[in-house]
Amino acid sequence: MERKIIRREKEREYEGKHNSLEDADQGKNCKSTLMTLNVGGYLYITQKQTLTKYPDTFLEGIVNGKILCPFDADGHYFIDRDGLLFRHVLNFLRNGELLLPEGFRENQLLAQEAEFFQLKGLAEEVKSRWEKEQLTPRETTFLEITDNHDRSQGLRIFCNAPDFISKIKSRIVLVSKSRLDGFPEEFSVSSNIIQFKYFIKSENGTRLVLKEDNTFVCTLETLKFEAIMMALKCGFRLLTSLDCSKGSIVHSDALHFIK
């Protein structure tokens, strides 16, 4: 009876060691299949099989030791390229096709990255995408910001692109002292226009947008400044400005942008 108990204990001990070794090997194998790349200061962790998906490329050469690559201070492979654009290169390797966010405008830069990493398939898709964009007629987008300095009119923002108006609404809610969950509907005339009719003059002359129940308060200059910055960020260019005599574009009576 004692021999059977001892034998069972030895078998359990052996099984425990065997399973531990298997788990350690699996963990080791998992780590060995991962690579961390420092691309222009951005760290990317991916599998070796992703980087070696296409033969005779720059990344495949690094993984298989065909190309010597420097290391950063932490021991990661360092590639002196555009770190932000590399996400699109890596996604191409993962998906086998080019998938870019809406409004992507850096085709030429991405084409250069494709050429550097020696990814012919990516280069061809970027070229095809660029050619299609060139053939597609673009509708001109207009933006007008007018300040009538009148209580009944206030500040008016017009744009023939509803998505831009939506962005302005979201931004204004963030920078204002609004206690509302959304944008005050009273100020929106339509999907293409934002009109601020409620405002007062403070003691120092700065006009404040003020809703009648005091749930939305913001300086009119701030609203105009945010609209201008959003326009420039979205690729609009200033076409004309009226009455810039006060030395600042924010104080102009009318601003016209085009994209």
mmCIF file of C-alpha atoms in Angstrom, residues 41 48 102 135 137 188:
data_model
loop_
_atom_site.group_PDB
_atom_site.id
_atom_site.type_symbol
_atom_site.label_atom_id
_atom_site.label_comp_id
_atom_site.label_asym_id
_atom_site.label_seq_id
_atom_site.Cartn_x
_atom_site.Cartn_y
_atom_site.Cartn_z
ATOM 1 C CA GLY A 41 10.534 57.355 -31.975
ATOM 2 C CA LYS A 48 8.030 38.205 -36.975
ATOM 3 C CA GLU A 102 -11.204 58.905 -44.305
ATOM 4 C CA LEU A 135 -9.650 61.916 -61.535
ATOM 5 C CA PRO A 137 -13.829 65.993 -59.203
ATOM 6 C CA SER A 188 -28.069 76.434 -34.847
#
